[in-house]
Coordinates of C-alpha atoms in Angstrom, one line a residue:
M7 CA 77.0 -78.2 11.4
T8 CA 73.5 -79.2 10.3
G9 CA 70.1 -79.1 12.1
K10 CA 68.6 -76.5 14.4
A11 CA 71.0 -74.7 16.7
A12 CA 70.4 -74.9 20.4
P13 CA 68.5 -72.0 22.0
L14 CA 70.0 -69.0 23.7
V15 CA 70.1 -69.8 27.5
V16 CA 68.4 -67.1 29.7
V17 CA 69.2 -67.3 33.4
V18 CA 66.7 -65.7 35.7
K19 CA 66.4 -65.5 39.5
G20 CA 62.9 -66.9 39.6
W21 CA 60.1 -67.7 37.2
P22 CA 57.4 -66.7 36.9
R23 CA 57.3 -63.6 39.1
L24 CA 54.4 -61.0 39.1
S25 CA 56.8 -58.3 40.2
E26 CA 59.1 -58.8 37.2
T27 CA 56.7 -58.6 34.2
F28 CA 59.2 -56.4 32.4
I29 CA 61.3 -59.5 32.0
A30 CA 58.4 -61.5 30.7
Q31 CA 57.5 -58.7 28.3
E32 CA 61.0 -58.7 26.9
L33 CA 61.3 -62.4 26.5
V34 CA 58.0 -62.7 24.7
A35 CA 59.0 -59.9 22.4
L36 CA 62.4 -61.6 21.7
E37 CA 60.6 -64.8 20.7
Q38 CA 58.4 -62.8 18.4
A39 CA 61.6 -61.3 16.9
G40 CA 62.8 -64.8 16.1
H41 CA 64.9 -65.8 19.0
D42 CA 64.8 -69.4 20.3
L43 CA 65.1 -69.3 24.1
A44 CA 65.5 -71.7 27.0
L45 CA 65.0 -70.4 30.5
W46 CA 66.9 -71.6 33.5
S47 CA 65.6 -70.4 36.9
L48 CA 67.6 -70.3 40.1
R49 CA 64.4 -70.4 42.2
F50 CA 61.0 -72.0 42.1
P51 CA 57.9 -69.7 41.8
T52 CA 56.3 -68.4 45.0
D53 CA 53.5 -66.3 43.5
T54 CA 50.0 -67.9 43.5
R55 CA 49.0 -65.9 40.4
R56 CA 50.4 -65.7 36.9
H57 CA 50.5 -62.8 34.4
P58 CA 49.1 -63.4 30.9
L59 CA 52.6 -62.8 29.5
H60 CA 53.9 -65.9 31.3
D61 CA 51.5 -68.1 29.4
R62 CA 52.6 -66.5 26.0
L63 CA 56.2 -67.5 26.4
K64 CA 57.0 -70.6 24.5
A65 CA 60.5 -71.3 25.9
P66 CA 61.0 -74.3 28.1
V67 CA 61.8 -73.6 31.7
R68 CA 64.1 -75.7 33.9
Y69 CA 64.9 -75.1 37.5
L70 CA 68.4 -75.4 39.0
P71 CA 68.7 -76.7 42.6
E72 CA 67.4 -73.7 44.6
Y73 CA 69.4 -74.9 47.6
L74 CA 72.2 -77.4 47.0
H75 CA 71.2 -79.7 49.9
Q76 CA 67.8 -80.2 48.3
E77 CA 69.2 -82.1 45.3
P78 CA 72.5 -83.6 46.5
A79 CA 72.7 -86.3 43.8
R80 CA 72.1 -83.8 41.0
V81 CA 74.7 -81.4 42.4
W82 CA 77.2 -84.1 42.9
R83 CA 76.8 -85.3 39.3
G84 CA 77.1 -81.7 38.1
W85 CA 80.3 -81.2 40.1
R86 CA 81.9 -84.4 38.9
A87 CA 81.0 -83.7 35.3
A88 CA 82.0 -80.0 35.5
R89 CA 85.5 -80.9 36.6
R90 CA 86.1 -82.5 33.2
L91 CA 85.2 -79.3 31.3
P92 CA 88.1 -77.4 29.8
G93 CA 87.2 -74.2 31.5
F94 CA 86.5 -75.6 35.0
G95 CA 89.9 -74.6 36.4
A96 CA 89.5 -71.0 35.2
A97 CA 85.9 -70.8 36.6
Y98 CA 87.0 -72.2 39.9
R99 CA 89.8 -69.6 40.2
I100 CA 87.4 -66.8 39.5
W101 CA 84.9 -68.2 42.1
R102 CA 87.7 -68.6 44.7
A103 CA 88.7 -64.9 44.2
D104 CA 85.0 -63.9 44.6
Y105 CA 84.6 -66.1 47.6
R106 CA 87.5 -64.6 49.4
R107 CA 85.7 -61.2 49.2
D108 CA 82.2 -62.6 49.8
R109 CA 82.2 -65.6 52.2
S110 CA 78.5 -66.2 52.0
R111 CA 76.4 -69.3 51.5
N112 CA 74.9 -67.6 48.5
R113 CA 78.3 -67.3 46.9
A114 CA 78.9 -71.0 47.4
R115 CA 75.5 -71.9 46.1
R116 CA 76.1 -69.9 42.9
F117 CA 79.1 -72.1 42.0
G118 CA 77.1 -75.3 42.7
Q119 CA 74.3 -74.1 40.5
A120 CA 76.8 -73.1 37.8
C121 CA 78.2 -76.6 37.8
V122 CA 74.8 -78.1 37.3
L123 CA 73.9 -75.6 34.6
A124 CA 77.2 -76.0 32.7
T125 CA 76.9 -79.8 32.5
E126 CA 73.2 -80.0 31.7
L127 CA 73.2 -77.4 28.8
P128 CA 72.9 -78.8 25.3
A129 CA 76.2 -79.2 23.5
A130 CA 75.4 -76.6 20.9
T131 CA 74.4 -73.9 23.3
P132 CA 75.6 -70.6 21.7
A133 CA 75.6 -68.2 24.7
L134 CA 74.1 -67.3 28.1
Y135 CA 72.1 -64.2 28.9
A136 CA 71.3 -63.3 32.5
H137 CA 68.6 -61.1 33.9
F138 CA 70.1 -59.2 36.9
L139 CA 73.7 -58.5 37.4
H140 CA 74.1 -60.0 40.9
T141 CA 73.3 -63.7 41.5
P142 CA 72.0 -64.8 38.1
S143 CA 75.0 -63.2 36.3
S144 CA 77.4 -64.9 38.7
V145 CA 75.9 -68.3 37.9
A146 CA 75.9 -67.5 34.2
R147 CA 79.5 -66.2 34.3
Y148 CA 80.9 -69.3 36.1
A149 CA 79.0 -71.7 33.8
A150 CA 80.0 -69.7 30.6
V151 CA 83.7 -70.0 31.6
M152 CA 83.4 -73.7 32.2
R153 CA 81.9 -74.2 28.8
G154 CA 83.9 -71.5 27.0
L155 CA 80.8 -69.6 25.9
P156 CA 80.1 -65.9 25.7
W157 CA 77.6 -64.3 28.1
A158 CA 75.7 -61.1 28.6
F159 CA 73.5 -59.5 31.2
S160 CA 70.5 -57.2 31.7
A161 CA 70.8 -55.0 34.8
H162 CA 67.8 -53.3 36.5
A163 CA 67.9 -51.7 39.9
K164 CA 68.7 -53.6 43.1
D165 CA 71.4 -55.6 41.3
I166 CA 73.2 -52.3 40.3
W167 CA 73.0 -50.6 43.7
T168 CA 73.5 -53.4 46.1
T169 CA 76.3 -55.3 44.3
P170 CA 79.8 -54.4 45.4
D171 CA 81.8 -52.2 42.9
W172 CA 84.6 -54.8 42.7
E173 CA 82.1 -57.3 41.4
L174 CA 80.5 -55.0 39.0
R175 CA 83.9 -54.0 37.6
E176 CA 85.0 -57.6 37.0
K177 CA 81.7 -58.5 35.3
L178 CA 82.1 -55.5 33.1
S179 CA 85.7 -56.1 32.2
P180 CA 86.9 -58.2 29.3
E181 CA 89.2 -60.2 31.6
P182 CA 88.8 -62.4 33.4
A183 CA 85.7 -63.6 31.5
G184 CA 83.5 -60.5 31.8
A185 CA 80.3 -60.1 29.9
S186 CA 80.4 -59.5 26.2
F187 CA 77.9 -56.7 26.8
G188 CA 75.4 -55.5 29.3
A189 CA 72.0 -53.8 28.9
T190 CA 70.3 -51.7 31.5
C191 CA 66.9 -50.0 31.5
T192 CA 67.7 -46.5 32.8
A193 CA 70.2 -43.7 31.9
F194 CA 70.8 -43.3 35.7
G195 CA 71.9 -47.0 36.0
A196 CA 73.8 -46.9 32.7
A197 CA 75.9 -43.9 33.8
H198 CA 76.9 -45.8 37.0
L199 CA 77.9 -48.9 35.2
R200 CA 79.8 -47.0 32.5
D201 CA 81.8 -45.3 35.2
L202 CA 82.9 -48.7 36.4
A203 CA 83.6 -50.3 33.0
E204 CA 86.9 -50.2 31.2
D205 CA 85.0 -49.8 28.0
P206 CA 81.8 -47.8 28.5
A207 CA 80.5 -49.0 25.1
R208 CA 80.0 -52.4 26.7
V209 CA 76.9 -51.0 28.5
S210 CA 73.8 -50.3 26.4
L211 CA 70.9 -48.2 27.6
I212 CA 67.8 -50.0 26.5
Y213 CA 64.5 -48.9 28.0
H214 CA 62.0 -51.6 28.6
G215 CA 59.2 -49.4 27.4
L216 CA 55.7 -50.7 27.3
D217 CA 53.9 -53.0 24.8
L218 CA 50.8 -50.9 24.4
S219 CA 49.1 -53.8 22.6
R220 CA 48.6 -55.5 26.0
F221 CA 46.6 -52.6 27.4
P222 CA 43.2 -51.2 26.6
A223 CA 42.8 -47.6 25.4
P224 CA 42.6 -45.2 28.3
P225 CA 39.1 -44.6 29.6
D226 CA 37.1 -41.4 29.1
R227 CA 37.5 -40.1 32.6
P228 CA 34.7 -37.9 33.8
A229 CA 35.7 -34.5 35.1
R230 CA 36.2 -34.7 38.8
L231 CA 35.0 -31.8 41.0
P232 CA 37.5 -30.4 43.5
G233 CA 35.5 -31.5 46.5
A234 CA 34.7 -35.0 45.2
P235 CA 36.1 -38.1 47.0
L236 CA 39.7 -38.9 46.0
H237 CA 40.6 -42.5 45.2
L238 CA 44.3 -43.1 45.5
L239 CA 46.0 -46.2 44.1
S240 CA 49.5 -47.7 44.6
V241 CA 50.9 -50.9 43.0
G242 CA 54.2 -52.3 44.3
R243 CA 55.8 -54.7 46.7
L244 CA 55.6 -53.8 50.3
V245 CA 59.3 -53.4 50.8
E246 CA 61.4 -50.5 52.1
K247 CA 62.4 -48.9 48.8
K248 CA 58.8 -48.4 47.7
G249 CA 58.3 -45.9 50.5
F250 CA 54.8 -47.0 51.6
D251 CA 55.6 -46.3 55.2
R252 CA 56.1 -42.6 54.2
L253 CA 52.8 -42.7 52.3
I254 CA 50.9 -44.0 55.3
A255 CA 52.4 -41.2 57.4
A256 CA 51.4 -38.7 54.7
L257 CA 47.8 -40.0 54.6
S258 CA 47.5 -39.4 58.3
L259 CA 48.4 -35.7 57.7
L260 CA 45.7 -35.1 55.0
P261 CA 43.1 -32.4 55.8
R262 CA 40.1 -33.7 57.6
E263 CA 37.8 -32.2 55.0
L264 CA 39.4 -34.3 52.2
D265 CA 37.4 -37.5 51.5
W266 CA 40.0 -40.0 50.4
R267 CA 40.6 -43.8 50.3
W268 CA 43.7 -45.7 49.3
T269 CA 44.0 -49.0 47.5
H270 CA 47.2 -50.9 47.6
I271 CA 48.0 -53.9 45.2
G272 CA 51.0 -56.1 45.8
G273 CA 52.5 -58.5 48.4
G274 CA 55.6 -58.1 50.5
E275 CA 57.3 -58.6 53.8
L276 CA 56.2 -55.3 55.4
K277 CA 52.4 -55.9 55.1
A278 CA 51.9 -56.6 58.8
A279 CA 54.0 -53.6 60.0
L280 CA 52.4 -51.2 57.5
A281 CA 48.9 -52.4 58.4
E282 CA 49.7 -51.8 62.1
A283 CA 51.0 -48.3 61.3
A284 CA 47.8 -47.5 59.5
R285 CA 45.8 -48.7 62.5
A286 CA 47.9 -46.7 64.9
A287 CA 47.4 -43.6 62.7
G288 CA 43.6 -44.1 62.8
I289 CA 43.3 -44.5 59.0
A290 CA 43.0 -48.3 58.6
A291 CA 39.3 -48.0 57.6
R292 CA 40.2 -45.9 54.5
I293 CA 42.7 -48.5 53.2
D294 CA 42.0 -51.5 51.0
W295 CA 44.9 -54.0 51.0
R296 CA 44.3 -56.2 47.9
G297 CA 47.5 -58.2 47.9
A298 CA 48.9 -59.6 44.6
C299 CA 46.6 -59.2 41.7
D300 CA 46.8 -60.3 38.0
Q301 CA 47.1 -57.8 35.2
P302 CA 43.3 -57.5 34.4
Q303 CA 42.7 -56.6 38.0
V304 CA 45.5 -54.1 38.1
I305 CA 44.3 -52.4 35.0
A306 CA 40.7 -52.3 36.3
A307 CA 41.9 -50.7 39.5
M308 CA 43.9 -48.1 37.5
R309 CA 40.9 -47.2 35.4
A310 CA 38.8 -46.7 38.6
A311 CA 41.3 -44.6 40.5
D312 CA 41.9 -40.8 40.5
L313 CA 45.6 -40.6 41.4
F314 CA 48.5 -43.1 41.2
V315 CA 51.0 -42.7 44.1
L316 CA 54.4 -44.4 44.1
P317 CA 56.6 -42.9 47.0
S318 CA 59.8 -44.6 46.0
R319 CA 62.9 -43.9 48.2
I320 CA 66.4 -45.2 48.8
A321 CA 66.5 -48.1 51.2
A322 CA 69.1 -48.4 54.0
D323 CA 71.1 -50.9 52.0
G324 CA 71.2 -48.7 49.0
D325 CA 68.5 -50.5 47.1
R326 CA 66.2 -48.3 45.0
D327 CA 63.8 -48.4 42.1
G328 CA 65.0 -48.0 38.5
L329 CA 62.2 -46.8 36.3
P330 CA 59.2 -48.8 37.5
N331 CA 57.1 -50.1 34.7
V332 CA 54.0 -49.6 36.8
L333 CA 54.4 -45.8 36.2
M334 CA 54.1 -46.4 32.5
E335 CA 51.2 -48.7 33.0
A336 CA 49.4 -45.9 35.0
A337 CA 50.2 -43.5 32.2
S338 CA 48.7 -45.9 29.7
Q339 CA 45.3 -45.4 31.4
K340 CA 45.7 -41.6 31.8
L341 CA 45.9 -42.0 35.5
P342 CA 47.6 -38.9 37.0
I343 CA 50.9 -39.7 38.8
L344 CA 52.5 -38.6 42.0
S345 CA 55.9 -40.0 42.8
T346 CA 59.4 -39.0 43.9
P347 CA 62.6 -37.9 42.0
V348 CA 64.4 -41.1 42.9
S349 CA 66.8 -42.9 40.5
A350 CA 65.4 -42.9 37.0
I351 CA 61.8 -41.8 37.6
P352 CA 62.5 -38.3 36.3
E353 CA 63.6 -39.9 33.0
F354 CA 59.9 -40.6 32.4
I355 CA 58.1 -38.0 34.6
E356 CA 59.1 -34.4 34.3
T357 CA 57.6 -32.9 37.4
G358 CA 54.8 -30.5 36.7
T359 CA 54.5 -31.7 33.1
H360 CA 53.9 -35.5 33.1
G361 CA 53.1 -35.9 36.8
L362 CA 54.3 -34.5 40.1
L363 CA 57.6 -35.6 41.8
V364 CA 58.1 -34.5 45.4
P365 CA 60.6 -35.6 48.2
D366 CA 59.5 -38.7 50.0
R367 CA 58.9 -36.8 53.3
P368 CA 55.4 -37.4 54.6
E369 CA 54.6 -33.7 54.8
D370 CA 55.6 -33.2 51.1
L371 CA 53.5 -36.1 50.0
A372 CA 50.5 -35.0 52.0
A373 CA 50.7 -31.4 50.6
A374 CA 51.0 -32.7 47.0
I375 CA 48.0 -35.0 47.4
A376 CA 45.9 -32.2 48.9
D377 CA 47.0 -29.7 46.1
L378 CA 46.2 -32.2 43.3
A379 CA 42.9 -33.1 44.9
A380 CA 42.0 -29.4 44.7
D381 CA 43.0 -29.0 41.1
P382 CA 41.5 -31.8 38.9
P383 CA 42.2 -29.9 35.6
R384 CA 45.9 -29.9 36.4
M385 CA 45.8 -33.6 37.1
A386 CA 44.1 -34.3 33.8
R387 CA 46.6 -32.1 31.8
M388 CA 49.6 -34.0 33.3
A389 CA 47.9 -37.4 32.7
D390 CA 47.4 -36.4 29.0
A391 CA 51.0 -35.4 28.7
A392 CA 52.3 -38.6 30.3
Y393 CA 50.2 -40.7 27.9
Y394 CA 51.6 -38.7 24.9
R395 CA 55.1 -39.2 26.1
L396 CA 54.6 -42.9 26.7
V397 CA 53.2 -43.5 23.2
H398 CA 55.8 -41.4 21.4
E399 CA 59.0 -42.0 23.4
F400 CA 58.6 -45.2 25.5
D401 CA 57.2 -47.7 23.0
M402 CA 58.8 -51.1 23.5
D403 CA 59.8 -51.9 19.9
P404 CA 62.9 -49.7 19.5
G405 CA 64.6 -51.2 22.6
I406 CA 63.7 -54.8 21.6
A407 CA 65.2 -54.2 18.1
R408 CA 68.5 -53.0 19.7
L409 CA 68.6 -55.8 22.2
S410 CA 67.8 -58.4 19.5
A411 CA 70.7 -57.2 17.4
R412 CA 73.1 -57.5 20.3
L413 CA 71.9 -61.0 21.2
H414 CA 72.2 -62.2 17.6
A415 CA 75.8 -61.0 17.6
L416 CA 76.4 -62.7 20.9
C417 CA 75.2 -66.0 19.5
G418 CA 77.1 -65.6 16.2
T419 CA 73.8 -65.3 14.3
G420 CA 74.1 -61.6 13.4
R421 CA 71.4 -60.3 11.1

């Protein structure tokens, strides 16, 4: 074969998304490592702002029908063309087996999107790589089977903990048509996936890390006196697993003599309910809800704050954080960290050394905030230690090198 090979196809749930800058960071780094990429998104963007990383990605982006009824002609063409592909029968049998156990509209939509994807890909496409192990990996898997292509995935948090074990096992197994390999960004998640895999070596632990070249050097923070006002900052979506309901309850328990204010950055479905809870607790005047912000605004807020608080918890449906990149971003600015020992957070923050991890109960969060406010030197020591660990153990480059090698092997372009 002559000429340039077709790019590696990357299937994402939505593009671009401010809450998933770790994906953008990875894809930009893979392009810099020499990979030719093409993005296919299952959903259209909903954020009104973009991260600078999104503008650095050179890969073209195409959108599949977000809902099948919105593009009936395109879906019909995809269905008719897909039926002529040699792997259609096998893909349809896999989907039927999945649908018997998950009779949802989402499952039906996945197959329709896969038909469109499989028939619109360039003929020389070498492989598919999906970010998230639930919906995007299903679409990638069905399309890969139709086309007779290898596929791989990157798993993160919600997709690991809310996807049924039967589905995870089948996507991790060689047959029928499981992934060639999977990457995940925490040891906590990797251990769970390896327990479900026939061959644990199919799952690679690859930390996202942080591209420190995107961040300014940490500021010279003036020594804060114990009785000085305390500026708390949180960055994260207003969803159950972030635990901001517990934090609002904690803030209402803080000592009267503590002069504090809290800034929250991020959107989310619970905004109205949480704002009402703050009003009912009598603390609304101390809270600044800034909504979604771009990276320069987030970094500026981190540089101005005294304590970063992320009260992550396990949601009722099992969803939870992995290792939130925002903790590493806070560490990059030597902003002291208070969080919880949920999921993989202790893989970066050793409590008492790099920050403080406490249970997500409001009384524990309130006591920790009060204790830290009274001991600024301790806060500074932990922030220094977290920055040192970030620089020396969580740099982005080693993980990108490992992932790049696996993707070259997937595409048959091993280097």
